[in-house]
XYZ file of C-alpha atoms in Angstrom:
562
model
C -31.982 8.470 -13.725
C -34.409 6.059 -15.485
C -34.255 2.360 -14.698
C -32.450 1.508 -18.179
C -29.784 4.239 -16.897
C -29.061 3.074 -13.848
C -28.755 -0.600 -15.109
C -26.101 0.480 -18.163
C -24.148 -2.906 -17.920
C -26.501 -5.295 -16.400
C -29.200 -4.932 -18.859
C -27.439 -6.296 -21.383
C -26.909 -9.151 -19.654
C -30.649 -10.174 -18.293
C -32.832 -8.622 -20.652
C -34.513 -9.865 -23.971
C -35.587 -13.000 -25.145
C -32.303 -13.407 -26.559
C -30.834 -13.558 -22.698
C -33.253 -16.097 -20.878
C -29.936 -18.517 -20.810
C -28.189 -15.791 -18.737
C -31.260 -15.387 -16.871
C -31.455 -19.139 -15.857
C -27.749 -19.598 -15.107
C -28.520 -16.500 -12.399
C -31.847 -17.924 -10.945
C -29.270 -20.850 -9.947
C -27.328 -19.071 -7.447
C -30.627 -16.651 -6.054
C -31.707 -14.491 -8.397
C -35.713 -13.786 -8.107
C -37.712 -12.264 -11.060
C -37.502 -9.261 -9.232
C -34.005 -8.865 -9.036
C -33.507 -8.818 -12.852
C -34.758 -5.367 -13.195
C -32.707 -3.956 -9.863
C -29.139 -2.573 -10.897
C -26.326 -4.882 -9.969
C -23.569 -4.666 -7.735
C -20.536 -6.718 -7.502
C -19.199 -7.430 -4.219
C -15.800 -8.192 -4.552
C -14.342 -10.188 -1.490
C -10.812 -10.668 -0.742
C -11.956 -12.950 1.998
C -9.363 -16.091 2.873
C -7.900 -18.015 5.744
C -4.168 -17.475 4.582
C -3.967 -14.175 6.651
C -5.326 -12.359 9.250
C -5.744 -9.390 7.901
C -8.710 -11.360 5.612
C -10.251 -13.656 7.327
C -12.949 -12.177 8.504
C -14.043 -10.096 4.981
C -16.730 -12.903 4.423
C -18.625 -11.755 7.086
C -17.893 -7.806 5.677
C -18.945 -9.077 1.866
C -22.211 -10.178 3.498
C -23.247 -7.131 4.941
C -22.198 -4.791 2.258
C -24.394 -6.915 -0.050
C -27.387 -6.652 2.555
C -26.740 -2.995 2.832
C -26.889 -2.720 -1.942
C -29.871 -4.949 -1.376
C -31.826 -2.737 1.089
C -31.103 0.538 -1.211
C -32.854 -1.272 -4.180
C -30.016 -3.019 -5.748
C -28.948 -6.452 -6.163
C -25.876 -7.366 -4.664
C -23.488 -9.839 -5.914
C -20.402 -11.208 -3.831
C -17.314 -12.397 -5.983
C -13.916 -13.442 -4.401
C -10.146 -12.714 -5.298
C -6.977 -13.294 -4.514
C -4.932 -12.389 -1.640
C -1.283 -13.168 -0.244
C 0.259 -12.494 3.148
C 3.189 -10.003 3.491
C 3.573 -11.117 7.105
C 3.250 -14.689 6.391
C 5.900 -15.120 2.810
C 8.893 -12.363 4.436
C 12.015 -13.383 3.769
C 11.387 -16.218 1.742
C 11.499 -16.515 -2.229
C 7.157 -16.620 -1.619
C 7.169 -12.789 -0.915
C 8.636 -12.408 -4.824
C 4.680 -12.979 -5.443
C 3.379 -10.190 -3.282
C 3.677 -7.342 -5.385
C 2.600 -9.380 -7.826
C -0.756 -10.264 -6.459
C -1.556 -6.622 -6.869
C -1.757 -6.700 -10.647
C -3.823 -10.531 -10.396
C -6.296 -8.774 -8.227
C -6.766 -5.812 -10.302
C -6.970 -8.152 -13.027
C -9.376 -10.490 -11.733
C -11.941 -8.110 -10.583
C -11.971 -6.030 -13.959
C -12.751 -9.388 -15.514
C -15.426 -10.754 -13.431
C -17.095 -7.018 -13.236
C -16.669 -6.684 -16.753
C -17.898 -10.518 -17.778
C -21.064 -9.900 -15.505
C -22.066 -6.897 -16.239
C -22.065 -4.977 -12.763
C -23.403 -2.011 -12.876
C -21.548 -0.599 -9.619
C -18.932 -2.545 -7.543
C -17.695 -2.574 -3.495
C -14.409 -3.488 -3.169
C -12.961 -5.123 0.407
C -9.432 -5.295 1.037
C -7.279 -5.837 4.169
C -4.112 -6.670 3.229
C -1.229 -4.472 1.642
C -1.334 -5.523 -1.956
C -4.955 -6.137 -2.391
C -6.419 -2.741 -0.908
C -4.465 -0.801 -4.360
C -5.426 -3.419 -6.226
C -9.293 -3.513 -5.499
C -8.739 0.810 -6.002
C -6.491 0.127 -9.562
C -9.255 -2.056 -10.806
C -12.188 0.622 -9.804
C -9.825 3.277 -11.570
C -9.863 1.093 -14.395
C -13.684 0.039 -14.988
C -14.605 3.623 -14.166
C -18.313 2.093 -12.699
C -19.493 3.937 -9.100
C -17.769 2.197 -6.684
C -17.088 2.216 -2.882
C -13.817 0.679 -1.118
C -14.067 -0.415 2.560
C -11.028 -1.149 4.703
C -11.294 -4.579 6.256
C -10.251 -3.028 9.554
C -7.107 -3.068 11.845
C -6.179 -6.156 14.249
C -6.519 -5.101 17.833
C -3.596 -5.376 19.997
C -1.415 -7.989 21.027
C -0.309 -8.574 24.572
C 1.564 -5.844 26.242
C 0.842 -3.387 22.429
C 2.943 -6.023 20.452
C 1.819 -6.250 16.927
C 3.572 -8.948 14.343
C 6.684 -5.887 14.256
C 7.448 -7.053 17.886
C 8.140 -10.510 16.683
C 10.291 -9.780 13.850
C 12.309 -7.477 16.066
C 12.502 -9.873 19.026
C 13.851 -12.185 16.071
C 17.017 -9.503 16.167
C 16.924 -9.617 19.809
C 17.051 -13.388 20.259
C 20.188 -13.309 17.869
C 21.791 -10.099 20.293
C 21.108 -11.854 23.161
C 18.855 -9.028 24.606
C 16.196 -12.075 25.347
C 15.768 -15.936 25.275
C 13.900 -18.396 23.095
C 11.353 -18.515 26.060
C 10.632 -15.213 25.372
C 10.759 -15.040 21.972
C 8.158 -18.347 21.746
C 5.765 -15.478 24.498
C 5.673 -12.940 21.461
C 5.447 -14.720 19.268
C 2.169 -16.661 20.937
C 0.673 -13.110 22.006
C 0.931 -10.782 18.815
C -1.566 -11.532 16.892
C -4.837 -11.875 18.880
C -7.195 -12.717 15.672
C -8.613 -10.869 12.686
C -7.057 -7.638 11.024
C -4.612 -5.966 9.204
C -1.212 -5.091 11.033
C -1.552 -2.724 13.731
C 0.689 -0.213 13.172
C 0.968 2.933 10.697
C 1.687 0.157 8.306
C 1.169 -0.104 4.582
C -2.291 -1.140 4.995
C -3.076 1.157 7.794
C -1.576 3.867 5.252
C -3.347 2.780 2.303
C -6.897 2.576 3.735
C -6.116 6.233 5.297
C -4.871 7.346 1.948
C -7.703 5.914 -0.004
C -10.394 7.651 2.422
C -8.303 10.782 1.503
C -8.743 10.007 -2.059
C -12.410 10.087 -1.472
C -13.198 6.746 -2.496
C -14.330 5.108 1.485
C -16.617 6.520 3.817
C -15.779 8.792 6.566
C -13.412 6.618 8.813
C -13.561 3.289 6.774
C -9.803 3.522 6.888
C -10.242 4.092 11.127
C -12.073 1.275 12.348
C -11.244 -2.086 14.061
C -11.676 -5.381 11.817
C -13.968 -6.459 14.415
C -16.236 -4.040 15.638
C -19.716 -2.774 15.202
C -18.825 -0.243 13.472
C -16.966 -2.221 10.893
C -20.410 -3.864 9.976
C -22.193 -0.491 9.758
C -19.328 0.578 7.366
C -19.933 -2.205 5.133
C -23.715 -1.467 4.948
C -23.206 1.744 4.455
C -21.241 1.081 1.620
C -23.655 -1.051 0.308
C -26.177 1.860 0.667
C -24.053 4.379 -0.779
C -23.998 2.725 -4.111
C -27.005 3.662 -4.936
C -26.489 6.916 -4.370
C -23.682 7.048 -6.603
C -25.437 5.364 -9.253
C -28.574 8.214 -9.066
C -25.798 10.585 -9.059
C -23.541 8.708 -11.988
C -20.634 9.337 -10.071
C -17.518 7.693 -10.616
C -14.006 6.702 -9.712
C -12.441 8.990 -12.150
C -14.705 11.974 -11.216
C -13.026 11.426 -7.891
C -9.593 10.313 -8.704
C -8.263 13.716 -9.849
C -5.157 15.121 -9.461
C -6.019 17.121 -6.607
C -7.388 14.152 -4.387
C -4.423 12.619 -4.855
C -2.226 15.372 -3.169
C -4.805 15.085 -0.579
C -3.895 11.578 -0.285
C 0.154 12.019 -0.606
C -1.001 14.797 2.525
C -2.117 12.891 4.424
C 0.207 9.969 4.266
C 2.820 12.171 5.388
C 0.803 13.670 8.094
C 0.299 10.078 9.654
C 4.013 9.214 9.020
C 3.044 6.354 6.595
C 4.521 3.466 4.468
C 6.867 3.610 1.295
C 4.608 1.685 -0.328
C 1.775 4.108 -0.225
C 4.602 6.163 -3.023
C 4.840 2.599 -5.317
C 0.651 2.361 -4.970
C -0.386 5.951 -5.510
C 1.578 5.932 -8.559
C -0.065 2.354 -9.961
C -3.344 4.028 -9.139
C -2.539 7.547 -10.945
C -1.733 5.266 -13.942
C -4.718 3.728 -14.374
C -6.959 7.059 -13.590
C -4.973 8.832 -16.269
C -3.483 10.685 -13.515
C 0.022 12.277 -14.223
C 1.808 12.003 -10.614
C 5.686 11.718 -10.404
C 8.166 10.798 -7.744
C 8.907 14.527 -7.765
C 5.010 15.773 -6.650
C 5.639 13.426 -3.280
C 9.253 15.840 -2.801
C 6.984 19.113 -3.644
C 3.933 18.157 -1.214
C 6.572 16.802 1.926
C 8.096 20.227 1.362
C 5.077 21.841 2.774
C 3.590 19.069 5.052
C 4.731 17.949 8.290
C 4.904 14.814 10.048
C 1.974 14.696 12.869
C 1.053 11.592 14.351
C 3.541 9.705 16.764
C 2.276 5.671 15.550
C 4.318 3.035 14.903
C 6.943 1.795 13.351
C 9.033 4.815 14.472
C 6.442 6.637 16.690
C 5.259 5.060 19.838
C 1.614 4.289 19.417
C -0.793 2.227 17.763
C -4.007 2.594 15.042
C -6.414 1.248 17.808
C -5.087 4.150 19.381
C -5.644 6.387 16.837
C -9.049 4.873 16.566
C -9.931 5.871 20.368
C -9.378 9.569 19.909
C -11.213 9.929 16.460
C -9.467 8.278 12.991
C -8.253 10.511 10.782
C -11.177 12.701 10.045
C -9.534 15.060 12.679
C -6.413 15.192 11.410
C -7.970 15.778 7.637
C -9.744 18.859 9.501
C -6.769 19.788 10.729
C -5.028 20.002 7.364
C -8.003 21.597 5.464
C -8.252 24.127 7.926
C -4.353 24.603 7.365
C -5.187 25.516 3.650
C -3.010 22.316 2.942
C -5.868 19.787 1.420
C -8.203 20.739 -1.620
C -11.710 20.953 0.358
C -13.698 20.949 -3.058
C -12.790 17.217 -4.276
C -15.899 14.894 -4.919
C -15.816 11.981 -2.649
C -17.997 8.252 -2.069
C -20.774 10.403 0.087
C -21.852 12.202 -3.426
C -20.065 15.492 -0.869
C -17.032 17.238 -0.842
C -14.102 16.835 1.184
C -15.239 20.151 2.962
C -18.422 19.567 3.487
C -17.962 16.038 4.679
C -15.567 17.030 7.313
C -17.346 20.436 8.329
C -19.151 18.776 11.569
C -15.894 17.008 12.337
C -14.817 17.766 16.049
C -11.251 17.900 16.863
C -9.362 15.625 18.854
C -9.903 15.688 22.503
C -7.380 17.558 24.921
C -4.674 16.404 26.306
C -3.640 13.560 23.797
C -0.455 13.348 22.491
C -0.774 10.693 19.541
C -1.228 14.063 17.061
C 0.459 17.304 17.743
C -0.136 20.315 16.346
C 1.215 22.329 13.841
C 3.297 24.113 16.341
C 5.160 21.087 17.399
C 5.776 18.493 14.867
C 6.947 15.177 14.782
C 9.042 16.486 11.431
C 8.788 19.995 10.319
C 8.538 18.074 6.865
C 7.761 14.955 5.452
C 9.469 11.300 6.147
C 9.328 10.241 2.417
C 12.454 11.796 0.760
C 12.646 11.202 -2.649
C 16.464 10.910 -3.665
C 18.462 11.419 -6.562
C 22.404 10.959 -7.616
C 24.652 8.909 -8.523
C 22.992 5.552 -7.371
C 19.574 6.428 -8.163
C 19.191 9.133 -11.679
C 15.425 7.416 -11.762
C 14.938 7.993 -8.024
C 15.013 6.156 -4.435
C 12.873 6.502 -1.931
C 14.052 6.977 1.880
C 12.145 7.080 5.149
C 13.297 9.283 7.464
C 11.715 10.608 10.632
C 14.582 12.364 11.972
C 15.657 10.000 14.811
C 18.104 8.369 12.853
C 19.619 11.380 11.557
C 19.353 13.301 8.152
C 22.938 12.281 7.059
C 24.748 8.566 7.072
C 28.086 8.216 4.961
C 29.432 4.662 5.578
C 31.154 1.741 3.613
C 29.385 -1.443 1.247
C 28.560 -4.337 2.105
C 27.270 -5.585 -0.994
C 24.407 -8.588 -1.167
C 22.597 -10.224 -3.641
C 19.397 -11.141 -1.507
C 17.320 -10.647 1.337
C 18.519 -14.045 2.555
C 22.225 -13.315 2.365
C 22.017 -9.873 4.012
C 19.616 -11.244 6.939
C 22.483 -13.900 7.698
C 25.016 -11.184 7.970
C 23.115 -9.400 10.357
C 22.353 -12.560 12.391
C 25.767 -13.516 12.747
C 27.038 -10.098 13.664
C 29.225 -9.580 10.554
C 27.788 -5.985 10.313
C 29.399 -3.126 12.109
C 28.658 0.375 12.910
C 28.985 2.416 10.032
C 28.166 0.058 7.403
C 25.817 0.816 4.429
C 24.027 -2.576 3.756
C 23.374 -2.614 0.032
C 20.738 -5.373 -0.813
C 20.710 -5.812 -4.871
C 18.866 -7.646 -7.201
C 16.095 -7.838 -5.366
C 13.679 -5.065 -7.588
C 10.313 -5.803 -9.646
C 12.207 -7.311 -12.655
C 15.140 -8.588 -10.220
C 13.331 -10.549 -7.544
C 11.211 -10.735 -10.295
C 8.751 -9.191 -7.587
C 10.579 -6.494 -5.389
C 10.113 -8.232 -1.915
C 10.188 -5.704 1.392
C 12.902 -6.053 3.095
C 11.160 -6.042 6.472
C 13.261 -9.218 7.710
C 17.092 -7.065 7.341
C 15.409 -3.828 9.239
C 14.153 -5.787 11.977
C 17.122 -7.626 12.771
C 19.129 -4.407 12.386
C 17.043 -3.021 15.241
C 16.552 -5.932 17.341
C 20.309 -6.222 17.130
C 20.740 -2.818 18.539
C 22.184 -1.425 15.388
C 19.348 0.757 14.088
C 21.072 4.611 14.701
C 24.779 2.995 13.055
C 23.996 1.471 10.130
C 22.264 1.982 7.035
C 20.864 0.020 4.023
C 19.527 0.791 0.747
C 18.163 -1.535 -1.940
C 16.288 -1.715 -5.356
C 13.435 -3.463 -3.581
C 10.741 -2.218 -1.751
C 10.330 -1.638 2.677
C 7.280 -2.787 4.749
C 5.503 -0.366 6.263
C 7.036 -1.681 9.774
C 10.367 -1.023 8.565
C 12.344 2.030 10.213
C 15.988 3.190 10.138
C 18.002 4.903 8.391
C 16.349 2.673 5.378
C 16.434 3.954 1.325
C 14.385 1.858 -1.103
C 12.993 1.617 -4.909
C 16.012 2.519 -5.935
C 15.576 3.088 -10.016
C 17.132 2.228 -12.244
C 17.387 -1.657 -10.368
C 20.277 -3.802 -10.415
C 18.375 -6.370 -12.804
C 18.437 -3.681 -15.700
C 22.225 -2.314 -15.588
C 21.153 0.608 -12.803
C 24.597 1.798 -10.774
C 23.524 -0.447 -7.651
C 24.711 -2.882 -9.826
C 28.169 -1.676 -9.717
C 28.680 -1.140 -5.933
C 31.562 -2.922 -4.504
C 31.843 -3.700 -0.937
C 34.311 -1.101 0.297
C 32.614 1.653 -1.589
C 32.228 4.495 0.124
C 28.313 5.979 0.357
C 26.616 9.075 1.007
C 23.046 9.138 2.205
C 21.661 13.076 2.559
C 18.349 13.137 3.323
C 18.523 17.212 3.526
C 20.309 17.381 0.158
C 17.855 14.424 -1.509
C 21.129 12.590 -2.867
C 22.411 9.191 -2.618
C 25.853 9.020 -3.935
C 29.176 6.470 -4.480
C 32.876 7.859 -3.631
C 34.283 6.160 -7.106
C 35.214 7.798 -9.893
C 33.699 8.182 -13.791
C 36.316 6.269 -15.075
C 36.144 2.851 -12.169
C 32.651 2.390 -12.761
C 32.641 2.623 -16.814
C 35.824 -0.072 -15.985
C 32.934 -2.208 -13.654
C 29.977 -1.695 -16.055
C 31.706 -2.801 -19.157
C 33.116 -6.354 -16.650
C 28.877 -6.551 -15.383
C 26.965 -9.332 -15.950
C 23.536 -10.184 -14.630
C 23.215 -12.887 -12.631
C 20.212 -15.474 -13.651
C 17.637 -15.571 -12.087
C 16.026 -19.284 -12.399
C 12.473 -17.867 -12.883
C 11.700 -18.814 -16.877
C 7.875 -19.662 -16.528
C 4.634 -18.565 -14.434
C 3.116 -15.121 -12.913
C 6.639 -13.643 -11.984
C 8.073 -14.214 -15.431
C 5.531 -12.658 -17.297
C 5.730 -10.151 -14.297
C 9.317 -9.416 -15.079
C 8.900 -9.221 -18.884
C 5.813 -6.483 -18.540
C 6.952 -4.252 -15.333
C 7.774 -1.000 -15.511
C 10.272 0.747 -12.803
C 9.553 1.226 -9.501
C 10.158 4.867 -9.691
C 6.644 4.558 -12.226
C 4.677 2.491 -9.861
C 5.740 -0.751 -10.880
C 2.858 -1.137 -12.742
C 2.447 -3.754 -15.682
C 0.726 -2.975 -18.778
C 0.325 -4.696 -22.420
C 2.753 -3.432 -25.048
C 0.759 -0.928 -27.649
C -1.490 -3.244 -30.404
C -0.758 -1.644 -33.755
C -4.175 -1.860 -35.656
């Protein structure tokens, strides 16, 4: 490609007479004369000291620039947003996680878009910014790289910041003391990284690899590690290449990577809220993917690797006996991933993972085919009464394919999470946690706080609990979530009483109430929704532009009529 080609955007920023204020404003902040006529490439940071999972992306941003500037390009670091999961659970601050997603895709489309990048690296750690740095590269459509900020190495004795909401549960049981509680919660988090388990971010980074937009094991590498650094210069590198190629996110992002990515999310045993992010993602590559295609695909795919929250190890772990790129060779070689998709490399799925060697013998973190985890996948997508739009359950097995129990009806994280504490939940309840979706919360907080308490309490194979919002990825039990349509608009979880009797069939896909037609026309017509105090800000113009969860919870401007 010429010069002029490979600078599409930039150009018309810095060149002309016309442009020498531009061209000032940019010699401020480092810009030689050289560097006007190199191709630009926005480094977009989510770098901060409010989590763990981010701090350390500053140092990542660096290199990744060094790495565009030593392939002939001109790198340009920009920050956004992030918010910690970990840090706002269970408390009206986690309405804003989900939430953040949208700001960040937002904010880098506008700063890419105002400065005329020509190509764009994208560094997330967290949960919410890692989809939104990939929805905003879907959007601008510009070549583009995402690299993984890297997992947190383990805590004391394998905890990870799972262990401490459990021992939370545990404290309340009795099963351990406030001495021992203060000891995990001192030793789980040893410094920089995203949680360590097969947690959303863990799951997202794999998934986007498997989309084809990171480099081989971006998504399989510790936050701080030499080979972290590389990854960022590489991706700095590869830019360029993807620029002299004019390959872009949506020549990668088609419908076929995407059931590579759904694969291999249910190979690892992954997060919900890969299901809520691959949609949002789909939607902005002009991807048609539907609750259904994740049913279809776990059909077909089994569950594989034995990581936490359910299984027993974790990603460092993973890490030590070769990432994922195994496991991906594993699959292809199954016939159950589409070898010829275009990925960051300017290769193939195939023919990047055709000198992949297999994992070495005797480990037991990924079985084979022959001996599953789950002869299918862990994300059930339901349907029935309590969910016509869809729910979605995560179910390994251990807890059973089958829970039929009474209400217990809440209106809020908070309220349910007291319940458990103070032992007002028996065996064979269904804990039914309302109100609480994207337009409900407004935000659709996880509801990571309930589960662990459930299982620190003991309680994790005799009860159940379903809700309109959303799970972390550290959540297990017999847990159903997204459930569409949400209280907040009229859905039937609106109408459950406590006392109802519920069916949860994971082998039949069906959530259903015992009540008759007739009782809940009789509790719709008496319904009214509660208020929800939130009248200004980022979550009310959340809630007035979200769509359902069963559609990604995505936001998007209503249609201009020209």
């Amino acid at each position: 490609m010429t010069e002029k080609e490979l600078r599409r955007y930039s150009r018309v920023v810095v060149d002309g007479v016309e442009q020498a204020p531009s061209r000032a404003m940019l010699r401020a902040v480092g810009f030689t004369e050289k560097d006007f006529s190199k191709p630009q490439i926005g480094i977009a940071s989510t770098w901060s000291m409010v989590t763990p999972c981010n701090m350390h992306i500053d140092q990542l941003a660096r290199q990744a620039a060094a790495g565009a500037d030593a392939a002939g390009g001109k790198g340009v670091i920009f920050n956004t947003i992030t918010v910690s999961d970990g840090i706002s659970m269970g408390t009206p601050g986690m309405r804003y996680s989900l939430v953040s997603r949208e700001i960040i895709a937002d904010s880098i489309e506008a700063v890419v878009a105002a400065q005329g990048f020509d190509g764009l690296v994208t560094i997330g750690g967290c949960d919410k910014n890692m989809p939104g740095c990939v929805m905003a590269m879907a959007r601008l459509n510009r070549p583009s790289v995402f690299v993984y900020g890297g997992t947190i190495k383990p805590g004391a004795k394998r905890r990870d910041i799972i262990s401490v909401f459990e021992a939370v549960g545990a404290l309340s049981s009795g099963a351990i003391d406030e001495a021992t509680l203060l000891e995990v919660e001192q030793t789980a988090i040893p410094g920089p990284g995203a949680c360590g388990g097969m947690y959303t971010a863990n799951t997202m980074a794999s998934a986007i690899e498997a989309l084809g937009l990171s480099l081989a094991n971006s998504s399989a590498q510790e936050a701080v590690s030499q080979n972290k650094i590389d990854d960022c210069q590489r991706a700095g590198e590869a830019i360029m290449n993807l620029l002299e190629k004019d390959i872009k996110p949506r020549d990668i992002l088609t419908r076929e990577a995407f059931e590579n990515a759904i694969t291999v999310v249910i190979a690892l045993g992954g997060s919900t809220n890969a299901v809520l992010h691959l949609l949002a993602i789909a939607k902005e590559a002009d991807i048609d993917l539907t609750l259904d295609d994740f049913g279809h695909i776990g059909a077909t795919v089994p569950v594989l690797a034995d990581v936490k929250p359910s299984g027993r190890y974790l990603m460092s772990e993973l890490i030590d006996i070769g990432g994922i790129q195994p496991l991906m060779k594993r699959l292809l070689d199954r016939g159950l991933l589409h070898g010829g998709c275009m990925t960051v490399t300017g290769r193939t799925v195939a023919e990047n993972l055709a000198d992949v060697a297999d994992y070495p013998d005797g480990q037991d973190i990924v079985r084979g085919f022959d001996n599953p985890i789950k002869a299918e996948s862990h994300l059930v997508i339901m349907y029935g009464d309590l969910a016509p739009d869809g729910a979605v359950a995560k179910i390994t097995g251990k807890e059973g394919m089958r829970f039929e129990g009474r209400a217990r009806v809440f209106h809020s994280e908070e309220l349910a999470l007291q319940a458990i504490l103070n032992d007002e939940i028996k065996a064979g309840d269904v804990i039914v946690i309302r109100y609480e979706g994207p337009k409900g919360g407004p935000g659709m907080r996880e509801m990571l706080s309930p589960t662990s308490a459930i299982m620190g309490k003991g309680l994790g194979a005799d009860v159940a609990l379903m809700t309109d919002g959303r799970f972390s990825g550290g959540s297990h039990g017999f847990v159903v979530g997204h459930v569409s349509p949400e209280a907040a608009v009229g859905g039937p979880i609106a109408l459950i009483e406590d006392g109802d009797v519920i069916t949860i069939d994971a082998e039949e896909c069906r959530i259903d109430i015992s009540v008759d037609d007739e009782e809940l026309a009789r509790r719709r017509a008496n319904w009214v929704r509660p208020r929800s105090g939130v009248t200004t800000g980022a979550l009310a113009k959340y809630r007035a532009e979200v769509s359902s969860a069963s559609q990604g919870a995505v936001t998007a401007a209503p249609p201009w009529d020209e």
